[in-house]
mmCIF file of C-alpha atoms in Angstrom:
data_model
loop_
_atom_site.group_PDB
_atom_site.id
_atom_site.type_symbol
_atom_site.label_atom_id
_atom_site.label_comp_id
_atom_site.label_asym_id
_atom_site.label_seq_id
_atom_site.Cartn_x
_atom_site.Cartn_y
_atom_site.Cartn_z
ATOM 1 C CA MET L 1 -36.237 -93.104 30.998
ATOM 2 C CA GLU L 2 -39.511 -92.065 29.432
ATOM 3 C CA ARG L 3 -39.506 -89.034 31.649
ATOM 4 C CA GLU L 4 -36.027 -87.960 30.524
ATOM 5 C CA ARG L 5 -37.057 -88.278 26.910
ATOM 6 C CA ASP L 6 -40.115 -86.201 27.587
ATOM 7 C CA LEU L 7 -37.980 -83.502 29.219
ATOM 8 C CA GLU L 8 -35.592 -83.576 26.301
ATOM 9 C CA ARG L 9 -38.464 -83.303 23.858
ATOM 10 C CA ARG L 10 -39.919 -80.320 25.731
ATOM 11 C CA ASN L 11 -36.524 -78.701 25.949
ATOM 12 C CA PHE L 12 -35.980 -79.197 22.248
ATOM 13 C CA GLN L 13 -39.480 -77.876 21.518
ATOM 14 C CA LEU L 14 -38.803 -74.741 23.605
ATOM 15 C CA ARG L 15 -35.525 -74.164 21.832
ATOM 16 C CA PHE L 16 -37.196 -74.687 18.468
ATOM 17 C CA GLU L 17 -39.922 -72.171 19.384
ATOM 18 C CA GLN L 18 -37.264 -69.680 20.501
ATOM 19 C CA PHE L 19 -35.323 -70.245 17.279
ATOM 20 C CA THR L 20 -38.517 -69.765 15.243
ATOM 21 C CA GLU L 21 -39.322 -66.539 17.111
ATOM 22 C CA GLU L 22 -35.771 -65.279 16.584
ATOM 23 C CA GLN L 23 -35.987 -66.222 12.914
ATOM 24 C CA ASP L 24 -39.287 -64.341 12.558
ATOM 25 C CA GLY L 25 -37.770 -61.324 14.313
ATOM 26 C CA LEU L 26 -34.749 -61.452 12.012
ATOM 27 C CA ARG L 27 -36.991 -61.777 8.981
ATOM 28 C CA LYS L 28 -38.944 -58.686 10.068
ATOM 29 C CA GLU L 29 -35.657 -56.824 10.693
ATOM 30 C CA VAL L 30 -34.429 -57.802 7.212
ATOM 31 C CA GLU L 31 -37.697 -56.523 5.704
ATOM 32 C CA LYS L 32 -37.281 -53.199 7.538
ATOM 33 C CA LEU L 33 -33.683 -52.931 6.381
ATOM 34 C CA LYS L 34 -34.726 -53.694 2.803
ATOM 35 C CA GLU L 35 -37.297 -50.861 3.019
ATOM 36 C CA LYS L 36 -34.616 -48.523 4.312
ATOM 37 C CA VAL L 37 -32.252 -49.557 1.502
ATOM 38 C CA LYS L 38 -35.016 -48.849 -1.014
ATOM 39 C CA LEU L 39 -35.566 -45.387 0.465
ATOM 40 C CA ILE L 40 -31.824 -44.696 0.453
ATOM 41 C CA ASN L 41 -31.547 -45.810 -3.187
ATOM 42 C CA LEU L 42 -34.480 -43.569 -4.141
ATOM 43 C CA GLU L 43 -32.863 -40.631 -2.322
ATOM 44 C CA LYS L 44 -29.533 -41.391 -3.989
ATOM 45 C CA GLU L 45 -31.152 -41.436 -7.444
ATOM 46 C CA HIS L 46 -32.881 -38.141 -6.663
ATOM 47 C CA MET L 47 -29.581 -36.585 -5.527
ATOM 48 C CA GLU L 48 -27.783 -37.877 -8.638
ATOM 49 C CA THR L 49 -30.485 -36.365 -10.833
ATOM 50 C CA GLN L 50 -30.136 -33.027 -9.035
ATOM 51 C CA MET L 51 -26.352 -33.236 -9.381
ATOM 52 C CA VAL L 52 -26.594 -33.860 -13.122
ATOM 53 C CA GLN L 53 -28.987 -30.905 -13.471
ATOM 54 C CA LEU L 54 -26.628 -28.637 -11.497
ATOM 55 C CA VAL L 55 -23.615 -29.691 -13.569
ATOM 56 C CA GLU L 56 -25.576 -29.074 -16.746
ATOM 57 C CA GLN L 57 -26.726 -25.674 -15.482
ATOM 58 C CA GLN L 58 -23.169 -24.688 -14.562
ATOM 59 C CA ARG L 59 -21.891 -25.847 -17.921
ATOM 60 C CA CYS L 60 -24.458 -23.625 -19.635
ATOM 61 C CA GLN L 61 -23.619 -20.598 -17.450
ATOM 62 C CA SER L 62 -19.880 -21.116 -17.005
ATOM 63 C CA PRO L 63 -18.497 -19.648 -20.269
ATOM 64 C CA SER L 64 -19.897 -16.159 -19.659
ATOM 65 C CA HIS L 65 -19.422 -16.386 -15.887
ATOM 66 C CA ALA L 66 -15.848 -17.646 -16.201
ATOM 67 C CA ALA L 67 -15.095 -14.980 -18.806
ATOM 68 C CA ARG L 68 -16.499 -12.257 -16.535
ATOM 69 C CA GLU L 69 -14.512 -13.543 -13.551
ATOM 70 C CA GLY L 70 -11.397 -13.765 -15.715
ATOM 71 C CA ARG L 71 -11.871 -10.170 -16.849
ATOM 72 C CA GLU L 72 -12.348 -9.001 -13.244
ATOM 73 C CA VAL L 73 -9.217 -10.831 -12.093
ATOM 74 C CA GLU L 74 -7.255 -9.428 -15.028
ATOM 75 C CA GLU L 75 -8.541 -5.908 -14.320
ATOM 76 C CA GLN L 76 -7.566 -6.183 -10.643
ATOM 77 C CA ARG L 77 -4.113 -7.454 -11.618
ATOM 78 C CA ARG L 78 -3.718 -4.545 -14.039
ATOM 79 C CA LYS L 79 -4.776 -2.043 -11.353
ATOM 80 C CA ASP L 80 -2.365 -3.547 -8.826
ATOM 81 C CA ARG L 81 0.468 -3.467 -11.372
ATOM 82 C CA GLU L 82 -0.399 0.132 -12.313
ATOM 83 C CA GLU L 83 -0.407 1.198 -8.644
ATOM 84 C CA GLU L 84 2.915 -0.545 -8.069
ATOM 85 C CA LEU L 85 4.423 1.196 -11.108
ATOM 86 C CA MET L 86 3.079 4.585 -9.958
ATOM 87 C CA ASN L 87 4.639 4.083 -6.521
ATOM 88 C CA THR L 88 7.935 3.101 -8.147
ATOM 89 C CA VAL L 89 7.823 6.186 -10.406
ATOM 90 C CA GLN L 90 7.114 8.440 -7.408
ATOM 91 C CA ARG L 91 9.992 6.914 -5.437
ATOM 92 C CA LEU L 92 12.374 7.285 -8.384
ATOM 93 C CA THR L 93 11.199 10.860 -9.042
ATOM 94 C CA ALA L 94 11.812 11.788 -5.399
ATOM 95 C CA ARG L 95 15.242 10.157 -5.564
ATOM 96 C CA ILE L 96 16.123 11.998 -8.794
ATOM 97 C CA GLN L 97 14.975 15.319 -7.303
ATOM 98 C CA SER L 98 17.089 14.675 -4.223
ATOM 99 C CA GLN L 99 20.102 13.802 -6.394
ATOM 100 C CA ASP L 100 19.528 16.907 -8.552
ATOM 101 C CA GLN L 101 19.396 19.035 -5.397
ATOM 102 C CA ASN L 102 22.604 17.452 -4.091
ATOM 103 C CA LEU L 103 24.284 17.963 -7.476
ATOM 104 C CA ALA L 104 23.212 21.618 -7.613
ATOM 105 C CA GLU L 105 24.512 22.152 -4.072
ATOM 106 C CA ALA L 106 27.820 20.446 -4.947
ATOM 107 C CA LYS L 107 28.154 22.707 -8.016
ATOM 108 C CA GLU L 108 27.463 25.772 -5.855
ATOM 109 C CA ASP L 109 30.074 24.572 -3.351
ATOM 110 C CA ASN L 110 32.597 24.120 -6.158
ATOM 111 C CA ILE L 111 31.931 27.620 -7.530
ATOM 112 C CA VAL L 112 32.293 29.208 -4.080
ATOM 113 C CA LEU L 113 35.384 27.172 -3.232
ATOM 114 C CA ARG L 114 37.034 27.985 -6.581
ATOM 115 C CA SER L 115 36.309 31.658 -6.005
ATOM 116 C CA GLN L 116 37.827 31.430 -2.520
ATOM 117 C CA ILE L 117 40.900 29.601 -3.851
ATOM 118 C CA ARG L 118 41.375 32.281 -6.528
ATOM 119 C CA GLY L 119 41.108 34.930 -3.794
ATOM 120 C CA PHE L 120 43.664 33.121 -1.621
ATOM 121 C CA LYS L 121 46.073 32.746 -4.554
ATOM 122 C CA GLU L 122 45.671 36.421 -5.413
ATOM 123 C CA GLU L 123 46.302 37.409 -1.813
ATOM 124 C CA LYS L 124 49.337 35.122 -1.639
ATOM 125 C CA ARG L 125 50.807 36.723 -4.769
ATOM 126 C CA LYS L 126 50.187 40.185 -3.371
ATOM 127 C CA GLU L 127 51.735 39.198 -0.042
ATOM 128 C CA ALA L 128 54.771 37.785 -1.824
ATOM 129 C CA LYS L 129 55.183 41.004 -3.834
ATOM 130 C CA GLU L 130 54.645 43.226 -0.797
ATOM 131 C CA GLY L 131 56.980 41.032 1.267
ATOM 132 C CA MET L 132 59.721 41.338 -1.332
ATOM 133 C CA ARG L 133 59.223 45.138 -1.494
ATOM 134 C CA PHE L 134 59.349 45.482 2.299
ATOM 135 C CA LYS L 135 62.453 43.342 2.454
ATOM 136 C CA LEU L 136 64.100 45.523 -0.153
ATOM 137 C CA PHE L 137 63.241 48.680 1.771
ATOM 138 C CA GLY L 138 63.847 47.075 5.181
ATOM 139 C CA GLY L 139 60.245 47.055 6.305
ATOM 140 C CA GLY L 140 59.112 44.306 8.655
ATOM 141 C CA LYS L 141 55.437 45.147 8.827
ATOM 142 C CA GLU L 142 52.993 42.289 8.262
ATOM 143 C CA ILE L 143 50.076 42.773 5.916
ATOM 144 C CA PRO L 144 46.815 41.534 7.388
ATOM 145 C CA THR L 145 45.169 38.824 5.331
ATOM 146 C CA ARG L 146 41.565 39.212 4.244
ATOM 147 C CA ASN L 147 39.098 36.466 4.977
ATOM 148 C CA ASP L 148 35.975 38.343 3.925
ATOM 149 C CA ASN L 149 34.998 35.925 1.156
ATOM 150 C CA CYS L 150 35.707 32.686 3.065
ATOM 151 C CA GLU L 151 32.155 31.771 3.945
ATOM 152 C CA ASP L 152 31.096 28.142 4.054
ATOM 153 C CA PRO L 153 28.797 27.240 1.106
ATOM 154 C CA GLU L 154 26.320 25.675 3.545
ATOM 155 C CA ASP L 155 26.072 29.018 5.402
ATOM 156 C CA ILE L 156 25.518 30.771 2.088
ATOM 157 C CA ARG L 157 22.704 28.327 1.247
ATOM 158 C CA VAL L 158 21.083 28.886 4.665
ATOM 159 C CA LYS L 159 21.250 32.662 4.170
ATOM 160 C CA LEU L 160 19.836 32.266 0.661
ATOM 161 C CA ARG L 161 16.912 30.183 1.961
ATOM 162 C CA GLN L 162 16.251 32.743 4.698
ATOM 163 C CA ALA L 163 16.300 35.546 2.122
ATOM 164 C CA GLU L 164 13.900 33.580 -0.120
ATOM 165 C CA GLN L 165 11.562 32.997 2.853
ATOM 166 C CA GLU L 166 11.678 36.689 3.796
ATOM 167 C CA LEU L 167 10.941 37.643 0.174
ATOM 168 C CA SER L 168 8.001 35.222 0.101
ATOM 169 C CA ASP L 169 6.676 36.659 3.396
ATOM 170 C CA GLN L 170 7.066 40.201 2.020
ATOM 171 C CA LYS L 171 5.160 39.246 -1.144
ATOM 172 C CA GLU L 172 2.362 37.808 1.010
ATOM 173 C CA VAL L 173 2.205 40.997 3.126
ATOM 174 C CA ASN L 174 2.175 43.152 -0.045
ATOM 175 C CA SER L 175 -0.644 41.050 -1.490
ATOM 176 C CA GLN L 176 -2.704 41.360 1.713
ATOM 177 C CA LEU L 177 -2.007 45.124 1.843
ATOM 178 C CA LYS L 178 -3.112 45.555 -1.798
ATOM 179 C CA GLN L 179 -6.306 43.621 -1.075
ATOM 180 C CA TYR L 180 -6.986 45.737 2.018
ATOM 181 C CA VAL L 181 -6.367 49.035 0.168
ATOM 182 C CA GLY L 182 -8.656 47.861 -2.629
ATOM 183 C CA GLU L 183 -11.426 47.032 -0.152
ATOM 184 C CA VAL L 184 -10.987 50.433 1.571
ATOM 185 C CA LEU L 185 -11.208 52.238 -1.796
ATOM 186 C CA VAL L 186 -14.323 50.299 -2.753
ATOM 187 C CA ASN L 187 -15.929 51.160 0.613
ATOM 188 C CA ILE L 188 -15.024 54.851 0.174
ATOM 189 C CA MET L 189 -16.439 54.864 -3.371
ATOM 190 C CA LEU L 190 -19.665 53.300 -2.115
ATOM 191 C CA THR L 191 -20.113 55.466 0.984
ATOM 192 C CA ASN L 192 -18.419 58.797 0.140
ATOM 193 C CA PRO L 193 -17.298 58.989 -3.533
ATOM 194 C CA GLN L 194 -16.745 62.796 -3.495
ATOM 195 C CA ILE L 195 -13.546 62.327 -1.426
ATOM 196 C CA LEU L 196 -11.874 60.724 -4.444
ATOM 197 C CA GLN L 197 -13.081 63.362 -6.922
ATOM 198 C CA LYS L 198 -10.597 66.037 -7.989
ATOM 199 C CA ASP L 199 -11.597 69.637 -7.392
#
């Protein structure tokens, strides 16, 4: 019985020693954690101070900086709008030119077609008169109809463009020829001027 109590006492003592050691270890751990918390709080205060300084600095700089940025954004917007308007104007100008060209061509077609219709009507009247005269005198000869002025307006335009191109080419050749003759005369005057002198 005494022995069992002794064992129990030793067992209890061992557990108490273990508990004390664990408690000491926990106390040391708590101390370390408290130190870490202190360091973290110090770092947090330092960061907050820096943050306040940055906010203050930005507040001091922001009016001029924001105004400059606003002006730049506004300028870019204005440039973009201006470019868009220029493109629109160019597109509309090209469209108007195309419509003007089409209108001019339609007017030309109308003029040519009216002229052709007048010619046809004139020919028809002549044929009717001649036909009546031949019938009166017993003639059965047909009068050939003239289709000389029945050209398509598009063909006329093509011919006109070709003529304009040929005229432009001729002007270019004339200009080159004039330049060449001028250079030849200058060379003659420099090398042998007596050729150009009158006797």
